[in-house]
Coordinates of C-alpha atoms in Angstrom, one line a residue:
Chain R
M73 CA 42.6 5.2 57.8
S74 CA 45.0 3.6 60.3
S75 CA 44.1 2.3 63.7
R76 CA 45.8 3.4 66.9
T77 CA 48.4 1.3 68.3
H78 CA 48.8 2.9 71.7
E79 CA 45.8 4.3 73.6
D80 CA 47.8 7.3 74.9
A81 CA 50.1 7.9 72.0
E82 CA 49.5 11.2 70.2
A83 CA 51.1 12.6 67.1
S84 CA 53.4 15.5 67.6
V85 CA 52.9 18.7 65.6
R86 CA 56.3 18.0 64.1
E87 CA 55.3 14.6 62.9
V88 CA 52.2 16.0 61.3
R89 CA 54.2 18.7 59.6
E90 CA 56.6 16.1 58.3
R91 CA 53.7 14.3 56.6
L92 CA 52.3 17.5 55.3
D93 CA 55.7 18.3 53.8
R94 CA 55.1 15.4 51.4
V95 CA 52.0 17.2 50.0
T96 CA 52.8 19.4 47.0
D97 CA 51.1 22.3 45.3
P98 CA 50.4 20.3 42.1
E99 CA 51.0 23.3 39.8
L100 CA 54.3 24.2 41.4
D101 CA 55.6 20.8 42.5
E102 CA 56.7 22.2 45.8
S103 CA 55.8 21.3 49.3
I104 CA 52.8 23.1 50.9
V105 CA 54.9 23.4 54.1
E106 CA 57.8 25.0 52.2
L107 CA 55.4 27.3 50.4
G108 CA 54.0 28.5 53.7
Y109 CA 50.4 27.5 53.0
V110 CA 49.9 25.6 56.3
D111 CA 48.6 28.1 58.9
D112 CA 47.9 25.9 61.9
V113 CA 48.2 22.3 63.1
L114 CA 46.2 21.2 66.2
V115 CA 46.5 17.7 67.7
R116 CA 43.7 16.6 70.0
G117 CA 44.3 12.9 70.9
S118 CA 43.8 10.9 67.7
S119 CA 42.2 13.9 65.9
V120 CA 44.2 16.4 64.0
D121 CA 43.0 19.7 62.6
V122 CA 45.0 21.4 59.8
T123 CA 44.2 24.8 58.5
F124 CA 45.7 26.2 55.3
T125 CA 45.5 29.2 53.0
L126 CA 46.5 29.5 49.3
P127 CA 48.2 32.5 47.7
T128 CA 45.1 33.7 45.9
A129 CA 41.4 33.5 46.8
W130 CA 40.7 32.2 43.2
C131 CA 43.3 29.4 43.0
S132 CA 41.8 26.6 41.0
P133 CA 39.3 24.7 43.1
A134 CA 40.6 21.4 41.6
F135 CA 44.2 22.3 42.9
A136 CA 42.9 23.3 46.3
W137 CA 40.9 20.1 46.4
M138 CA 43.9 18.0 45.6
M139 CA 46.0 19.6 48.3
A140 CA 43.2 19.3 50.9
T141 CA 42.7 15.6 50.2
D142 CA 46.4 14.8 50.0
A143 CA 46.9 16.6 53.3
R144 CA 44.1 14.6 54.9
D145 CA 45.5 11.3 53.6
E146 CA 49.1 12.0 54.6
V147 CA 48.2 13.0 58.1
E148 CA 45.9 10.0 58.5
S149 CA 48.8 7.7 57.4
L150 CA 50.3 8.3 60.9
V151 CA 49.4 5.4 63.1
T152 CA 48.5 7.7 66.0
V153 CA 46.0 9.6 63.9
E154 CA 42.4 8.5 63.5
T155 CA 40.9 11.5 61.7
A156 CA 42.3 14.5 60.1
T157 CA 40.1 17.5 59.5
I158 CA 41.2 20.0 56.9
T159 CA 40.1 23.6 56.8
L160 CA 40.8 25.9 53.8
R161 CA 40.6 29.6 54.6
E162 CA 40.1 32.7 52.6
H163 CA 39.2 31.0 49.3
M164 CA 36.2 31.7 47.1
H165 CA 35.2 28.1 47.6
E166 CA 36.4 27.6 51.1
A167 CA 33.1 26.2 52.4
E168 CA 32.5 23.8 49.6
I169 CA 36.1 22.5 49.7
T170 CA 36.3 22.2 53.5
E171 CA 33.0 20.5 53.8
G172 CA 33.3 18.3 50.8
V173 CA 36.8 17.0 51.7
N174 CA 35.9 16.3 55.3
A175 CA 32.7 14.5 54.3
R176 CA 34.8 12.5 51.9
E177 CA 32.7 13.4 48.9
P178 CA 34.0 13.1 45.4
F179 CA 35.2 16.4 43.7
E180 CA 32.7 15.9 40.8
S181 CA 29.7 15.9 43.1
V182 CA 30.8 19.1 44.9
F183 CA 31.8 20.9 41.6
P184 CA 29.5 19.4 39.0
D185 CA 30.3 22.2 36.5
A186 CA 34.1 21.7 36.5
D187 CA 35.6 20.5 33.2
G188 CA 37.3 17.1 33.7
G189 CA 37.7 15.2 36.9
V190 CA 40.4 15.9 39.5
E191 CA 42.2 12.8 38.6
S192 CA 42.9 13.7 35.0
I193 CA 44.1 17.2 36.1
R194 CA 46.4 15.5 38.6
A195 CA 47.7 13.1 36.0
S196 CA 48.7 15.9 33.6
L197 CA 50.3 18.0 36.4
D198 CA 52.2 14.9 37.6
E199 CA 53.5 14.4 34.2
K200 CA 54.8 18.0 34.1
A201 CA 56.3 17.6 37.5
R202 CA 58.1 14.5 36.4
V203 CA 59.7 16.3 33.4
G204 CA 60.7 19.2 35.7
R205 CA 62.3 16.8 38.2
Q206 CA 64.0 14.9 35.4
F207 CA 66.1 18.0 34.7
D208 CA 67.7 17.8 38.2
A209 CA 68.1 14.1 38.0
M210 CA 69.8 14.2 34.6
N211 CA 72.1 17.0 35.8
E212 CA 73.1 15.0 38.8
L213 CA 74.2 12.1 36.5
L214 CA 75.9 14.4 34.1
D215 CA 77.8 16.0 37.0
A216 CA 78.8 12.4 38.1
G217 CA 80.4 11.9 34.7
L218 CA 77.8 10.0 32.6
T219 CA 77.2 11.0 29.0
G220 CA 73.8 11.9 27.6
A221 CA 73.8 8.7 25.6
Q222 CA 74.5 6.6 28.7
I223 CA 71.7 8.4 30.6
S224 CA 69.3 7.9 27.7
K225 CA 69.8 4.1 28.0
L226 CA 69.7 3.7 31.7
T227 CA 67.3 1.0 33.0
R228 CA 65.9 0.9 36.5
R229 CA 68.1 -2.0 37.4
D230 CA 71.2 0.1 36.5
L231 CA 70.4 2.5 39.4
S232 CA 70.9 1.8 43.1
L233 CA 69.8 4.6 45.5
E234 CA 70.8 2.8 48.7
D235 CA 74.0 3.7 50.6
G236 CA 74.5 6.8 48.5
G237 CA 73.6 6.4 44.8
V238 CA 75.4 4.1 42.4
V239 CA 74.8 3.8 38.7
F240 CA 76.2 1.0 36.6
V241 CA 77.3 1.7 33.1
R242 CA 79.3 -0.1 30.4
D243 CA 77.3 -3.3 30.6
G244 CA 77.3 -3.1 34.4
N245 CA 81.0 -3.2 34.7
V246 CA 81.6 0.3 36.0
G247 CA 79.8 1.8 39.1
V248 CA 79.6 5.6 39.4
T249 CA 78.4 7.3 42.6
F250 CA 76.1 10.3 42.8
D251 CA 73.8 12.1 45.2
P252 CA 70.7 9.9 45.3
E253 CA 68.2 12.7 46.3
P254 CA 67.4 14.2 42.9
L255 CA 67.1 10.7 41.5
A256 CA 64.7 9.6 44.3
D257 CA 62.6 12.7 43.7
Y258 CA 62.5 11.9 40.0
L259 CA 61.6 8.3 40.4
E260 CA 58.8 9.1 42.9
K261 CA 57.0 11.1 40.2
A262 CA 58.0 8.8 37.4
E263 CA 56.4 5.9 39.3
A264 CA 53.4 8.0 40.1
T265 CA 52.8 8.6 36.4
G266 CA 53.1 4.9 35.7
L267 CA 56.1 5.3 33.4
V268 CA 58.7 3.6 35.5
D269 CA 58.7 0.5 37.8
A270 CA 61.3 -1.9 39.0
D271 CA 61.6 -3.6 35.6
T272 CA 61.6 -0.5 33.4
D273 CA 64.0 -0.5 30.6
H274 CA 64.1 3.3 30.1
V275 CA 64.2 5.4 33.3
F276 CA 64.3 8.7 31.4
R277 CA 61.7 9.7 28.9
T278 CA 60.7 12.5 26.6
P279 CA 57.9 14.8 27.8
E280 CA 55.5 12.6 25.8
G281 CA 56.7 9.6 27.8
D282 CA 58.7 7.8 25.1
P283 CA 62.2 6.4 25.4
I284 CA 65.0 8.8 24.5
A285 CA 67.1 8.0 21.4
P286 CA 70.7 8.9 22.3
E287 CA 70.9 11.7 19.7
Q288 CA 67.8 13.2 21.2
F289 CA 69.3 13.6 24.7
D290 CA 70.3 17.2 24.4
L291 CA 66.8 18.3 23.2
V292 CA 65.0 16.3 25.9
H293 CA 67.4 17.7 28.5
K294 CA 66.6 21.3 27.4
R295 CA 62.9 20.5 27.4
S296 CA 63.2 19.2 30.9
R297 CA 64.9 22.4 31.9
L298 CA 62.0 24.3 30.3
A299 CA 59.5 22.4 32.3
N300 CA 61.4 23.1 35.5
V301 CA 61.6 26.8 34.8
N302 CA 57.9 26.9 34.0
M303 CA 56.9 25.3 37.4
T304 CA 59.2 27.5 39.4
G305 CA 58.1 30.6 37.4
Q306 CA 54.5 30.0 38.3
G307 CA 55.6 29.7 41.9
N308 CA 57.1 33.1 41.7
I309 CA 53.9 34.6 40.4
C310 CA 51.8 32.9 43.2
D311 CA 54.4 34.1 45.7
A312 CA 54.1 37.7 44.6
L313 CA 50.3 37.5 44.6
N314 CA 50.5 36.1 48.1
E315 CA 52.6 39.0 49.4
A316 CA 50.3 41.5 47.7
R317 CA 47.3 39.9 49.3
F318 CA 48.6 40.0 52.8
A319 CA 50.5 43.3 52.6
E320 CA 50.0 45.6 55.5
G321 CA 47.3 48.3 55.0
R322 CA 45.9 46.4 52.1
P323 CA 42.2 47.1 51.7
P324 CA 40.1 43.9 51.8
L325 CA 39.7 42.5 48.3
S326 CA 38.3 39.7 46.4
E327 CA 35.3 39.1 48.7
T328 CA 32.5 39.8 46.3
Chain G
M57 CA 63.1 57.5 23.7
Y58 CA 64.8 55.4 26.3
Q59 CA 68.5 56.0 26.4
Q60 CA 71.1 53.4 27.3
D61 CA 74.9 53.8 27.0
G62 CA 74.4 56.7 24.6
E63 CA 72.1 54.8 22.4
D64 CA 68.5 55.5 21.7
I65 CA 66.1 52.6 22.2
F66 CA 62.8 53.1 20.4
V67 CA 60.2 51.6 22.6
I68 CA 56.9 50.3 21.2
D69 CA 54.7 49.1 24.1
G70 CA 53.0 46.1 22.5
H71 CA 50.2 45.7 25.0
V72 CA 48.2 48.6 26.5
H73 CA 44.5 49.2 27.5
L74 CA 42.2 52.0 28.2
W75 CA 39.7 50.3 30.5
D76 CA 36.6 51.2 32.5
A77 CA 35.9 49.2 35.6
R78 CA 33.9 51.9 37.4
E79 CA 31.2 50.4 39.6
E80 CA 28.5 51.9 37.4
N81 CA 29.8 50.0 34.4
I82 CA 29.8 46.6 36.2
T83 CA 26.8 44.4 35.5
H84 CA 27.9 41.1 36.8
E85 CA 29.9 40.1 39.9
G86 CA 32.6 38.7 37.6
G87 CA 33.4 42.3 36.6
E88 CA 34.2 43.3 40.2
Q89 CA 36.2 40.1 40.7
F90 CA 38.1 40.7 37.5
I91 CA 39.3 44.2 38.3
Q92 CA 40.2 43.2 41.9
C93 CA 42.2 40.3 40.5
F94 CA 44.0 42.7 38.1
Y95 CA 44.7 44.9 41.1
D96 CA 46.3 41.9 42.9
Y97 CA 48.6 41.4 39.9
H98 CA 49.3 45.2 39.9
T99 CA 50.3 45.4 43.5
G100 CA 52.1 42.1 43.4
F101 CA 54.6 43.3 40.8
T102 CA 54.7 47.1 41.3
P103 CA 57.3 48.9 43.5
E104 CA 55.4 50.1 46.5
E105 CA 55.9 53.8 45.9
R106 CA 54.4 53.4 42.4
E107 CA 51.3 51.5 43.4
W108 CA 47.9 53.1 42.5
D109 CA 44.9 53.0 44.7
L110 CA 41.9 50.9 43.6
D111 CA 39.7 53.8 42.6
E112 CA 42.2 55.3 40.2
Y113 CA 42.9 51.8 38.9
R114 CA 39.2 51.3 38.0
H115 CA 39.3 54.2 35.6
Y116 CA 42.2 56.5 34.7
G117 CA 41.0 58.1 31.5
K118 CA 42.9 59.0 28.3
D119 CA 44.8 62.1 29.5
R120 CA 46.4 60.2 32.3
M121 CA 47.2 57.3 30.0
A122 CA 49.0 59.6 27.6
E123 CA 51.0 61.2 30.4
D124 CA 52.0 57.7 31.8
L125 CA 53.1 56.4 28.4
F126 CA 54.8 59.5 27.0
G127 CA 55.3 62.0 29.9
N128 CA 58.8 60.7 30.7
A129 CA 59.3 59.4 27.2
A130 CA 59.3 55.8 28.4
A131 CA 57.4 54.6 25.4
D132 CA 57.4 56.1 21.9
M133 CA 54.4 54.2 20.6
A134 CA 51.9 51.7 21.9
I135 CA 49.5 49.0 20.6
F136 CA 46.0 48.8 22.0
Q137 CA 44.8 45.3 22.8
P138 CA 41.1 45.3 23.6
T139 CA 39.4 43.0 26.2
Y140 CA 35.6 43.1 25.8
L141 CA 34.1 41.2 28.7
T142 CA 30.6 42.4 27.8
D143 CA 29.0 39.8 30.0
F144 CA 30.6 41.6 33.0
Y145 CA 30.7 45.3 31.9
D146 CA 27.8 47.3 30.5
E147 CA 29.8 49.2 27.9
G148 CA 32.6 46.6 27.8
F149 CA 35.8 46.6 29.8
N150 CA 38.3 47.8 27.2
T151 CA 36.8 47.9 23.7
I152 CA 38.2 49.2 20.4
E153 CA 35.7 52.1 20.7
Q154 CA 37.0 53.0 24.2
N155 CA 40.6 52.7 23.0
A156 CA 39.9 54.8 20.0
E157 CA 39.3 57.8 22.1
L158 CA 43.0 58.1 22.7
A159 CA 44.3 56.4 19.6
E160 CA 42.4 58.9 17.4
E161 CA 43.8 61.8 19.3
Y162 CA 47.4 60.7 18.6
P163 CA 47.1 58.4 15.6
E164 CA 50.8 58.5 14.8
R165 CA 51.6 57.1 18.2
F166 CA 49.2 54.2 18.4
V167 CA 48.2 51.0 16.7
L168 CA 44.6 50.2 17.3
N169 CA 43.7 46.5 17.3
G170 CA 40.3 45.0 17.2
T171 CA 38.8 41.6 18.3
F172 CA 36.6 38.8 17.3
D173 CA 34.7 36.1 19.2
P174 CA 33.6 33.1 17.0
R175 CA 30.6 32.6 19.3
D176 CA 29.1 35.7 17.9
G177 CA 28.5 34.0 14.5
E178 CA 27.3 36.1 11.5
E179 CA 27.0 39.2 13.7
G180 CA 30.6 38.7 14.8
L181 CA 31.8 38.5 11.2
R182 CA 30.0 41.7 10.4
Y183 CA 31.6 43.4 13.4
L184 CA 35.0 42.3 12.2
E185 CA 34.4 43.9 8.9
E186 CA 33.1 47.0 10.6
Q187 CA 36.3 47.3 12.6
K188 CA 38.3 47.0 9.5
E189 CA 36.3 49.6 7.7
K190 CA 36.1 52.1 10.5
Y191 CA 39.6 51.7 12.0
D192 CA 41.5 49.9 9.3
I193 CA 42.8 47.4 11.9
E194 CA 45.7 45.1 11.1
G195 CA 45.5 43.0 14.2
V196 CA 43.1 41.5 16.7
K197 CA 43.3 40.5 20.3
V198 CA 41.4 37.4 21.3
Y199 CA 40.4 36.3 24.7
T200 CA 39.5 32.6 24.7
A201 CA 38.4 32.5 28.4
E202 CA 35.7 35.2 28.0
W203 CA 32.3 34.2 29.1
R204 CA 29.3 34.4 26.7
G205 CA 26.1 33.4 28.4
E206 CA 26.4 29.7 29.2
S207 CA 29.8 29.4 27.5
K208 CA 32.9 29.7 29.6
G209 CA 35.4 29.9 26.7
W210 CA 36.3 28.9 23.2
R211 CA 39.2 27.4 21.3
L212 CA 41.3 29.0 18.6
D213 CA 41.4 25.7 16.7
S214 CA 37.7 25.2 16.4
D215 CA 35.8 25.2 13.1
E216 CA 34.0 28.4 14.1
S217 CA 37.3 30.1 15.0
F218 CA 38.8 29.0 11.6
E219 CA 36.0 30.7 9.9
F220 CA 36.9 34.0 11.6
L221 CA 40.6 33.5 10.9
E222 CA 39.7 33.0 7.2
K223 CA 37.8 36.3 7.4
C224 CA 40.9 37.9 9.0
A225 CA 43.1 36.7 6.2
E226 CA 40.6 38.0 3.6
L227 CA 40.5 41.4 5.2
G228 CA 44.2 41.7 5.5
I229 CA 44.2 41.3 9.3
D230 CA 47.3 39.3 9.8
K231 CA 48.2 39.6 13.5
V232 CA 46.3 37.7 16.1
H233 CA 47.2 38.4 19.7
A234 CA 45.9 35.6 22.0
H235 CA 45.8 36.0 25.8
K236 CA 47.4 32.7 26.9
G237 CA 48.5 33.4 30.4
P238 CA 47.6 33.6 34.0
T239 CA 44.2 32.9 35.2
I240 CA 42.1 35.9 36.1
R241 CA 39.2 35.4 38.4
P242 CA 36.5 34.4 37.7
L243 CA 37.7 33.0 34.3
N244 CA 38.5 29.3 33.8
R245 CA 42.2 28.5 33.9
D246 CA 42.0 25.8 31.2
A247 CA 40.3 28.2 28.8
F248 CA 43.7 29.9 28.6
D249 CA 45.5 26.7 27.6
V250 CA 48.0 27.5 24.8
A251 CA 47.6 24.2 23.0
D252 CA 45.0 25.5 20.5
V253 CA 47.5 28.0 19.1
D254 CA 49.5 25.1 17.5
D255 CA 46.9 24.0 15.0
A256 CA 45.7 27.6 14.2
A257 CA 49.3 28.7 13.5
S258 CA 50.1 25.8 11.2
S259 CA 46.8 26.1 9.4
F260 CA 47.2 29.9 8.9
P261 CA 50.9 30.4 8.0
D262 CA 50.3 33.9 6.7
I263 CA 48.9 35.1 10.0
D264 CA 51.3 35.9 12.9
F265 CA 50.2 34.7 16.3
V266 CA 51.5 36.6 19.3
V267 CA 51.0 34.6 22.5
E268 CA 50.5 37.2 25.1
H269 CA 52.0 36.5 28.6
V270 CA 54.1 33.7 26.9
G271 CA 51.7 31.1 28.0
L272 CA 52.4 31.3 31.7
P273 CA 51.8 29.0 33.6
R274 CA 52.4 26.9 30.5
L275 CA 55.7 28.5 29.3
D276 CA 56.9 25.0 28.4
D277 CA 53.9 24.2 26.2
F278 CA 54.2 27.7 24.6
C279 CA 58.0 27.5 23.9
W280 CA 57.6 24.0 22.4
I281 CA 54.9 25.2 20.0
A282 CA 56.8 28.3 19.1
A283 CA 59.9 26.4 18.4
Q284 CA 58.1 24.6 15.7
E285 CA 55.8 27.3 14.3
P286 CA 57.8 30.2 12.8
N287 CA 54.7 32.5 12.9
V288 CA 54.3 32.3 16.7
Y289 CA 55.7 35.1 18.8
G290 CA 55.9 35.7 22.6
G291 CA 54.4 38.8 24.2
L292 CA 56.2 39.7 27.5
A293 CA 53.3 41.2 29.3
V294 CA 53.2 39.8 32.9
A295 CA 56.7 38.3 32.5
A296 CA 58.2 41.8 32.2
P297 CA 57.4 43.1 35.7
M298 CA 59.0 40.0 37.2
A299 CA 62.3 41.9 36.4
Q300 CA 61.3 44.2 39.3
N301 CA 60.9 41.8 42.2
R302 CA 61.8 38.4 40.8
P303 CA 64.8 39.2 38.7
R304 CA 66.3 35.8 38.8
K305 CA 63.2 34.2 37.5
F306 CA 62.9 36.9 34.8
G307 CA 66.4 36.0 33.7
E308 CA 65.5 32.3 33.4
I309 CA 62.3 33.1 31.4
M310 CA 64.3 35.3 29.0
G311 CA 66.9 32.6 28.7
E312 CA 64.2 30.1 27.7
L313 CA 62.5 32.4 25.3
L314 CA 65.8 33.3 23.6
Y315 CA 66.7 29.7 23.4
W316 CA 63.5 28.4 21.9
L317 CA 62.2 31.4 19.9
G318 CA 65.4 33.5 19.3
E319 CA 65.7 37.2 19.6
D320 CA 63.4 38.1 16.7
R321 CA 60.2 36.8 18.1
I322 CA 60.0 38.3 21.6
I323 CA 57.8 41.4 22.1
F324 CA 57.8 43.8 25.0
G325 CA 54.4 44.9 26.5
S326 CA 53.6 46.6 29.8
D327 CA 50.0 45.5 29.9
Y328 CA 49.2 49.0 31.0
A329 CA 47.5 49.8 33.3
L330 CA 48.3 46.5 35.0
W331 CA 51.9 47.9 35.1
N332 CA 53.1 51.3 34.0
P333 CA 55.8 51.7 31.4
D334 CA 57.0 54.9 33.2
W335 CA 59.0 52.6 35.5
L336 CA 58.7 49.2 33.8
V337 CA 60.7 50.1 30.7
E338 CA 63.7 51.1 32.8
T339 CA 63.4 48.1 35.0
V340 CA 63.4 45.7 32.0
M341 CA 66.2 47.6 30.3
N342 CA 68.3 47.3 33.4
A343 CA 67.7 43.6 33.9
E344 CA 70.7 41.4 33.8
L345 CA 71.3 37.7 33.8
T346 CA 73.3 36.1 36.5
D347 CA 76.6 34.5 35.6
A348 CA 75.1 31.1 36.0
Q349 CA 72.3 32.0 33.6
K350 CA 74.7 33.4 31.0
D351 CA 76.6 30.1 31.2
E352 CA 73.5 27.9 31.1
Y353 CA 71.8 29.7 28.2
G354 CA 74.9 31.0 26.4
I355 CA 73.2 34.4 25.9
E356 CA 73.3 38.0 27.2
L357 CA 70.7 40.7 27.1
T358 CA 72.8 43.0 25.0
T359 CA 71.6 46.5 23.8
D360 CA 71.1 45.0 20.3
V361 CA 68.9 42.2 21.7
M362 CA 67.0 44.6 23.9
K363 CA 66.4 47.0 21.0
K364 CA 64.7 44.2 19.1
I365 CA 62.6 43.1 22.1
M366 CA 61.6 46.7 23.0
G367 CA 60.5 47.8 19.6
E368 CA 62.1 46.5 16.4
N369 CA 60.4 43.1 16.4
V370 CA 56.9 44.5 16.7
A371 CA 57.8 47.3 14.3
E372 CA 58.6 44.6 11.7
L373 CA 55.3 42.9 12.3
Y374 CA 53.3 46.1 11.9
D375 CA 55.4 47.7 9.2
I376 CA 56.4 50.6 11.4
D377 CA 59.4 52.5 10.0
I378 CA 61.3 53.4 13.2
E379 CA 63.6 56.0 11.5
A380 CA 60.6 57.7 9.8
K381 CA 58.8 57.7 13.1
K382 CA 61.7 59.4 14.9
E383 CA 61.7 62.1 12.3
Q384 CA 57.9 62.5 12.6
F385 CA 58.0 62.6 16.4
R386 CA 60.4 65.7 16.4
S387 CA 57.3 67.8 16.1
D388 CA 54.1 65.8 16.6
S389 CA 51.5 66.8 19.1
V390 CA 52.7 64.4 21.8
T391 CA 56.2 65.9 21.6
E392 CA 54.7 69.4 21.8
E393 CA 52.5 68.5 24.7
F394 CA 55.1 66.8 26.8
G395 CA 58.1 68.8 25.7
L396 CA 60.0 65.9 24.2
G397 CA 61.7 67.9 21.4
D398 CA 65.2 67.0 22.8
H399 CA 64.5 63.3 22.7
Y400 CA 63.8 63.2 19.0
G401 CA 65.8 66.4 18.0
T402 CA 69.2 65.0 18.4
Q403 CA 70.7 62.5 15.9
D404 CA 71.3 59.0 17.2
A405 CA 75.1 59.1 17.7
T406 CA 75.5 55.5 16.9
A407 CA 73.2 55.3 13.9
D408 CA 75.0 53.9 10.9

């Protein structure tokens, strides 16, 4: 939790939403702001209240928990915010999740029957998100003119994302420029999964996390596409369920 | 028969149910949550003017089902896939006995599948034998996220499951349809994880495994397993209605399936009554890939590919002779009841 720097400074709703934009639905790897989950943001001095709703009332409690805690932590990372209070609405476990997250209890004590802790679920979804993002990053480098074999061999030191992206190939003698955004998105997840850091020799990996042999590039590229299609596919299902749930004239459901 | 560009497409709906979710049949709140969740999926992917109301959705009965499947000749045949859920529903939600009511009225039009649950032990093995004896089943549908008392699911690759798969092989039951797909409240998402199909499929190479709902939200895990196990198929239930209101995404999913599994291992299913073949068949047949998707995947949904997906692939699995069926259907009781003589009476102009 951060301390306040100015007595009178107050976060703007826009600043809060920018922080919330960094929070993803872990199954879809898309921002909860983009997905339209955030209903309301209320700033009162150094306290911020965020209310959100998920596409279905039975969305996995572990996923809902991750989004709620991530939202709380992101908002509290603003220097002008002391406490963020998160409220989940219209969910089968809205009370347990809202109360548990705001009381800063661990997931396991609120949901003792859940299989596996929230951190292991997060790790496996992060891994899938990494592979999905890898597809866009590889495509950016292919479009910039690199070959699959060159991409397979890239080290973290070969890539510079500052001042537009530059990648050095042919033993560092040739610099090729590219749009840094898909690479930055990829590296963010690759770092979160612990596969890549500043000294990493292989930036890109198989879905299992191993370095890519040059002749394997095409297969890994296709598997990355598949992971990407899967995540966005599930997004389309959630989206349709969301529309169905809030359609006009819809009888109240899922409240038993 | 569905007709496209002057060609007849023989449609076998690979995934249908005759269920009963009337309030008097519900014994656990999970039963009410389950049917309401189904209804969310129904309305989420059904054109507004074709939506049912919740009461008709709870129980539609066999006559309506026959009308929906065959009334406008959308489907020529269908395969019943039971879903027991006896912890939630007094008489079960959709059992082989319930499905038999319609299947036995038109036996030439239906394949009736059974089920097993390894948690039922000896009694379960006897029930499997009984289903074989009574209905001569060739396939089973398994539901790994089903609740049984304290248990919230089971795995296809467990020792107990292997005992049942061995029994299947012994009885000549060589098709296993596993629901590996979207979470349905109140069932546990992880109990539908597709990973357990891998070991089961490689340990039982003579049994074909149809992964219903193509593993969504784990399409990636499913395709990777299927790419390595030749006896793993993909059932399109749930993916199919995306053609209606998420056509781009439907195209991508088809692109991936065709890339990883090829055109011989994809099987159409409406999941009736989740969705109704009386509009869904046409929607899927009219689906097109975008130019970008055709480039990316190097494929097209040609009439020949669609013929396989809509019927020929599953006919191969179940030894259904499509030409003999067309002949038979010129004068069977469904054709008489729904006036379909014209559909089967004329020769297929493009037949070789």
